[in-house]
Amino acid sequence: MVKTILSEYRIHNADVVLKSDCTSDELIDVIEGNRIYIPCIYVLNKIDQISIEVGIDIIYQIPHTVPLSAHHKWNFDDLLEKTWEYLKLIRIYTKPKGQLPDYESPVILTHDKCTVEDFCNKLHRTIMKEFKYALVWGTSVKHNPQNVGKDHVLNDEDVVQVVKK
């Protein structure tokens, strides 16, 4: 089947390595290069209308699902937690000099762009011109606070104070 698909796209001499089971549609999508697969979450509403003993246990065995009841406002926290996990987002809190950290409005970064430089660019693009070092509190450092450079990788819920020249 792989040879037939490749010949339809006029690929006659190629080394193809499949590291997982894939369908013919997924192979075609890779060859064309016009589709991107992203993770999804299935939200199952109206869980208040099924029997709790049997239904909830079965629903939680289905992968990538979050059962909730919008009417009774049940399980919204689980949906929020699963969304953060699937999008791979991290929260970084700011700390102005001489003040307490601002836990109300964090700076949101993606998991692949979570250095101090990315944090500074998210705040304002001119900060890196005057950047000297940053003080970081949290799980990404050994000591609280710790002086770090622009290439330091931040973890979720770290607190950062930028020190300028």
PDB file of C-alpha atoms in Angstrom:
ATOM      1  CA  MET A   1       0.000   0.000   0.000  1.00  0.00           C
ATOM      2  CA  VAL A   2       2.879   2.384   0.823  1.00  0.00           C
ATOM      3  CA  LYS A   3       4.468   1.729  -2.581  1.00  0.00           C
ATOM      4  CA  THR A   4       1.154   2.453  -4.350  1.00  0.00           C
ATOM      5  CA  ILE A   5       0.646   5.727  -2.475  1.00  0.00           C
ATOM      6  CA  LEU A   6       4.201   6.870  -3.195  1.00  0.00           C
ATOM      7  CA  SER A   7       3.879   6.060  -6.893  1.00  0.00           C
ATOM      8  CA  GLU A   8       0.709   8.175  -7.110  1.00  0.00           C
ATOM      9  CA  TYR A   9       2.749  11.124  -5.850  1.00  0.00           C
ATOM     10  CA  ARG A  10       5.559  10.266  -8.312  1.00  0.00           C
ATOM     11  CA  ILE A  11       7.969   9.246  -5.593  1.00  0.00           C
ATOM     12  CA  HIS A  12       9.742   6.243  -7.054  1.00  0.00           C
ATOM     13  CA  ASN A  13      13.010   6.161  -5.118  1.00  0.00           C
ATOM     14  CA  ALA A  14      12.709   6.850  -1.397  1.00  0.00           C
ATOM     15  CA  ASP A  15      13.518   5.360   1.976  1.00  0.00           C
ATOM     16  CA  VAL A  16      10.362   5.331   4.093  1.00  0.00           C
ATOM     17  CA  VAL A  17      10.611   4.680   7.829  1.00  0.00           C
ATOM     18  CA  LEU A  18       7.393   4.195   9.794  1.00  0.00           C
ATOM     19  CA  LYS A  19       8.019   4.413  13.544  1.00  0.00           C
ATOM     20  CA  SER A  20       4.379   3.787  14.452  1.00  0.00           C
ATOM     21  CA  ASP A  21       1.242   2.339  12.964  1.00  0.00           C
ATOM     22  CA  CYS A  22      -0.413   4.852  10.677  1.00  0.00           C
ATOM     23  CA  THR A  23      -3.316   4.803   8.290  1.00  0.00           C
ATOM     24  CA  SER A  24      -3.023   5.483   4.590  1.00  0.00           C
ATOM     25  CA  ASP A  25      -4.671   8.892   5.147  1.00  0.00           C
ATOM     26  CA  GLU A  26      -2.001   9.848   7.702  1.00  0.00           C
ATOM     27  CA  LEU A  27       0.755   8.817   5.278  1.00  0.00           C
ATOM     28  CA  ILE A  28      -0.801  10.942   2.523  1.00  0.00           C
ATOM     29  CA  ASP A  29      -1.033  13.893   4.923  1.00  0.00           C
ATOM     30  CA  VAL A  30       2.683  13.592   5.700  1.00  0.00           C
ATOM     31  CA  ILE A  31       3.602  13.397   2.000  1.00  0.00           C
ATOM     32  CA  GLU A  32       1.485  16.429   1.121  1.00  0.00           C
ATOM     33  CA  GLY A  33       2.635  18.306   4.210  1.00  0.00           C
ATOM     34  CA  ASN A  34      -0.573  20.311   4.503  1.00  0.00           C
ATOM     35  CA  ARG A  35      -2.008  18.949   7.753  1.00  0.00           C
ATOM     36  CA  ILE A  36      -0.897  19.119  11.345  1.00  0.00           C
ATOM     37  CA  TYR A  37      -2.241  16.780  13.995  1.00  0.00           C
ATOM     38  CA  ILE A  38      -2.882  18.360  17.374  1.00  0.00           C
ATOM     39  CA  PRO A  39      -4.200  16.804  20.566  1.00  0.00           C
ATOM     40  CA  CYS A  40      -7.874  17.202  21.391  1.00  0.00           C
ATOM     41  CA  ILE A  41     -10.092  16.914  24.442  1.00  0.00           C
ATOM     42  CA  TYR A  42     -13.590  15.475  24.201  1.00  0.00           C
ATOM     43  CA  VAL A  43     -15.925  17.241  26.621  1.00  0.00           C
ATOM     44  CA  LEU A  44     -18.872  15.062  27.584  1.00  0.00           C
ATOM     45  CA  ASN A  45     -21.699  17.213  28.950  1.00  0.00           C
ATOM     46  CA  LYS A  46     -24.803  16.226  30.952  1.00  0.00           C
ATOM     47  CA  ILE A  47     -23.100  13.670  33.181  1.00  0.00           C
ATOM     48  CA  ASP A  48     -25.740  14.482  35.789  1.00  0.00           C
ATOM     49  CA  GLN A  49     -28.265  12.471  33.752  1.00  0.00           C
ATOM     50  CA  ILE A  50     -26.458   9.113  33.975  1.00  0.00           C
ATOM     51  CA  SER A  51     -26.044   6.828  36.963  1.00  0.00           C
ATOM     52  CA  ILE A  52     -22.987   7.947  38.867  1.00  0.00           C
ATOM     53  CA  GLU A  53     -21.808   4.487  40.026  1.00  0.00           C
ATOM     54  CA  VAL A  54     -21.627   2.915  36.573  1.00  0.00           C
ATOM     55  CA  GLY A  55     -21.414   5.827  34.121  1.00  0.00           C
ATOM     56  CA  ILE A  56     -18.600   7.914  35.532  1.00  0.00           C
ATOM     57  CA  ASP A  57     -16.218   4.952  35.844  1.00  0.00           C
ATOM     58  CA  ILE A  58     -16.814   4.006  32.213  1.00  0.00           C
ATOM     59  CA  ILE A  59     -16.431   7.595  30.970  1.00  0.00           C
ATOM     60  CA  TYR A  60     -13.112   8.085  32.790  1.00  0.00           C
ATOM     61  CA  GLN A  61     -11.702   5.028  30.992  1.00  0.00           C
ATOM     62  CA  ILE A  62     -12.158   6.734  27.606  1.00  0.00           C
ATOM     63  CA  PRO A  63      -8.903   8.522  26.670  1.00  0.00           C
ATOM     64  CA  HIS A  64      -8.816  12.282  26.109  1.00  0.00           C
ATOM     65  CA  THR A  65     -12.242  12.919  27.678  1.00  0.00           C
ATOM     66  CA  VAL A  66     -13.498  15.169  30.435  1.00  0.00           C
ATOM     67  CA  PRO A  67     -17.021  14.562  31.738  1.00  0.00           C
ATOM     68  CA  LEU A  68     -18.826  17.585  33.134  1.00  0.00           C
ATOM     69  CA  SER A  69     -22.225  19.074  33.801  1.00  0.00           C
ATOM     70  CA  ALA A  70     -22.639  22.633  32.617  1.00  0.00           C
ATOM     71  CA  HIS A  71     -26.033  22.915  34.318  1.00  0.00           C
ATOM     72  CA  HIS A  72     -24.721  21.989  37.773  1.00  0.00           C
ATOM     73  CA  LYS A  73     -21.225  23.392  37.102  1.00  0.00           C
ATOM     74  CA  TRP A  74     -19.526  20.060  37.916  1.00  0.00           C
ATOM     75  CA  ASN A  75     -15.943  19.212  36.979  1.00  0.00           C
ATOM     76  CA  PHE A  76     -14.912  22.525  35.409  1.00  0.00           C
ATOM     77  CA  ASP A  77     -11.616  22.347  37.336  1.00  0.00           C
ATOM     78  CA  ASP A  78     -10.753  19.038  35.670  1.00  0.00           C
ATOM     79  CA  LEU A  79     -11.432  20.556  32.253  1.00  0.00           C
ATOM     80  CA  LEU A  80      -9.201  23.537  33.030  1.00  0.00           C
ATOM     81  CA  GLU A  81      -6.401  21.297  34.300  1.00  0.00           C
ATOM     82  CA  LYS A  82      -6.603  19.007  31.254  1.00  0.00           C
ATOM     83  CA  THR A  83      -6.585  22.038  28.898  1.00  0.00           C
ATOM     84  CA  TRP A  84      -3.379  23.402  30.483  1.00  0.00           C
ATOM     85  CA  GLU A  85      -1.814  19.948  30.251  1.00  0.00           C
ATOM     86  CA  TYR A  86      -2.702  19.378  26.584  1.00  0.00           C
ATOM     87  CA  LEU A  87      -1.685  22.867  25.426  1.00  0.00           C
ATOM     88  CA  LYS A  88       1.567  22.614  27.423  1.00  0.00           C
ATOM     89  CA  LEU A  89       1.279  26.124  28.819  1.00  0.00           C
ATOM     90  CA  ILE A  90       3.184  27.467  31.805  1.00  0.00           C
ATOM     91  CA  ARG A  91       2.470  30.447  34.079  1.00  0.00           C
ATOM     92  CA  ILE A  92       5.266  32.821  35.029  1.00  0.00           C
ATOM     93  CA  TYR A  93       4.575  35.454  37.670  1.00  0.00           C
ATOM     94  CA  THR A  94       6.227  38.867  37.677  1.00  0.00           C
ATOM     95  CA  LYS A  95       7.750  40.538  40.709  1.00  0.00           C
ATOM     96  CA  PRO A  96       8.438  44.259  40.599  1.00  0.00           C
ATOM     97  CA  LYS A  97      11.421  45.396  42.680  1.00  0.00           C
ATOM     98  CA  GLY A  98      10.514  45.929  46.342  1.00  0.00           C
ATOM     99  CA  GLN A  99       6.971  44.563  45.932  1.00  0.00           C
ATOM    100  CA  LEU A 100       5.192  41.252  46.328  1.00  0.00           C
ATOM    101  CA  PRO A 101       4.768  38.973  43.290  1.00  0.00           C
ATOM    102  CA  ASP A 102       1.690  39.549  41.117  1.00  0.00           C
ATOM    103  CA  TYR A 103      -0.205  36.243  41.323  1.00  0.00           C
ATOM    104  CA  GLU A 104      -3.309  37.681  39.655  1.00  0.00           C
ATOM    105  CA  SER A 105      -2.093  38.043  36.064  1.00  0.00           C
ATOM    106  CA  PRO A 106       0.676  35.608  35.057  1.00  0.00           C
ATOM    107  CA  VAL A 107       2.604  35.715  31.806  1.00  0.00           C
ATOM    108  CA  ILE A 108       1.630  32.657  29.750  1.00  0.00           C
ATOM    109  CA  LEU A 109       4.392  30.861  27.834  1.00  0.00           C
ATOM    110  CA  THR A 110       4.402  27.667  25.801  1.00  0.00           C
ATOM    111  CA  HIS A 111       6.480  24.689  26.891  1.00  0.00           C
ATOM    112  CA  ASP A 112       8.889  24.988  23.948  1.00  0.00           C
ATOM    113  CA  LYS A 113       9.512  28.738  24.464  1.00  0.00           C
ATOM    114  CA  CYS A 114       9.987  29.193  28.181  1.00  0.00           C
ATOM    115  CA  THR A 115      13.391  30.810  28.666  1.00  0.00           C
ATOM    116  CA  VAL A 116      13.972  34.081  30.487  1.00  0.00           C
ATOM    117  CA  GLU A 117      14.548  35.725  27.093  1.00  0.00           C
ATOM    118  CA  ASP A 118      11.139  34.501  25.857  1.00  0.00           C
ATOM    119  CA  PHE A 119       9.590  35.820  29.080  1.00  0.00           C
ATOM    120  CA  CYS A 120      11.184  39.254  28.590  1.00  0.00           C
ATOM    121  CA  ASN A 121      10.102  39.404  24.943  1.00  0.00           C
ATOM    122  CA  LYS A 122       6.552  38.545  25.997  1.00  0.00           C
ATOM    123  CA  LEU A 123       6.565  41.484  28.425  1.00  0.00           C
ATOM    124  CA  HIS A 124       8.082  44.005  25.996  1.00  0.00           C
ATOM    125  CA  ARG A 125      10.519  43.650  23.125  1.00  0.00           C
ATOM    126  CA  THR A 126      12.892  46.380  24.390  1.00  0.00           C
ATOM    127  CA  ILE A 127      13.585  44.744  27.770  1.00  0.00           C
ATOM    128  CA  MET A 128      16.314  42.490  26.362  1.00  0.00           C
ATOM    129  CA  LYS A 129      18.340  45.544  25.260  1.00  0.00           C
ATOM    130  CA  GLU A 130      18.706  46.605  28.919  1.00  0.00           C
ATOM    131  CA  PHE A 131      18.727  43.083  30.441  1.00  0.00           C
ATOM    132  CA  LYS A 132      21.439  42.410  33.034  1.00  0.00           C
ATOM    133  CA  TYR A 133      20.143  39.299  34.836  1.00  0.00           C
ATOM    134  CA  ALA A 134      16.947  37.949  36.373  1.00  0.00           C
ATOM    135  CA  LEU A 135      16.112  36.820  39.872  1.00  0.00           C
ATOM    136  CA  VAL A 136      14.040  33.630  39.859  1.00  0.00           C
ATOM    137  CA  TRP A 137      12.077  31.944  42.644  1.00  0.00           C
ATOM    138  CA  GLY A 138      10.584  28.505  42.019  1.00  0.00           C
ATOM    139  CA  THR A 139      11.298  24.945  40.965  1.00  0.00           C
ATOM    140  CA  SER A 140      13.639  25.790  38.084  1.00  0.00           C
ATOM    141  CA  VAL A 141      16.392  27.053  40.400  1.00  0.00           C
ATOM    142  CA  LYS A 142      18.350  25.502  43.272  1.00  0.00           C
ATOM    143  CA  HIS A 143      18.281  28.577  45.537  1.00  0.00           C
ATOM    144  CA  ASN A 144      15.470  31.059  46.094  1.00  0.00           C
ATOM    145  CA  PRO A 145      16.127  33.625  44.684  1.00  0.00           C
ATOM    146  CA  GLN A 146      18.841  32.818  42.179  1.00  0.00           C
ATOM    147  CA  ASN A 147      20.511  35.025  39.579  1.00  0.00           C
ATOM    148  CA  VAL A 148      20.041  33.579  36.095  1.00  0.00           C
ATOM    149  CA  GLY A 149      20.860  34.596  32.545  1.00  0.00           C
ATOM    150  CA  LYS A 150      18.654  34.922  29.502  1.00  0.00           C
ATOM    151  CA  ASP A 151      19.020  31.235  28.514  1.00  0.00           C
ATOM    152  CA  HIS A 152      17.630  29.850  31.800  1.00  0.00           C
ATOM    153  CA  VAL A 153      14.592  27.589  31.267  1.00  0.00           C
ATOM    154  CA  LEU A 154      11.628  28.459  33.489  1.00  0.00           C
ATOM    155  CA  ASN A 155       9.130  26.045  35.059  1.00  0.00           C
ATOM    156  CA  ASP A 156       5.425  26.452  35.704  1.00  0.00           C
ATOM    157  CA  GLU A 157       4.575  29.029  38.417  1.00  0.00           C
ATOM    158  CA  ASP A 158       8.102  30.462  38.727  1.00  0.00           C
ATOM    159  CA  VAL A 159       8.425  34.060  39.886  1.00  0.00           C
ATOM    160  CA  VAL A 160      10.763  36.321  37.900  1.00  0.00           C
ATOM    161  CA  GLN A 161      12.197  39.753  38.638  1.00  0.00           C
ATOM    162  CA  VAL A 162      14.129  41.307  35.753  1.00  0.00           C
ATOM    163  CA  VAL A 163      17.164  43.433  36.666  1.00  0.00           C
ATOM    164  CA  LYS A 164      18.212  45.997  34.059  1.00  0.00           C
ATOM    165  CA  LYS A 165      21.596  47.632  33.422  1.00  0.00           C
TER     166      LYS A 165
END
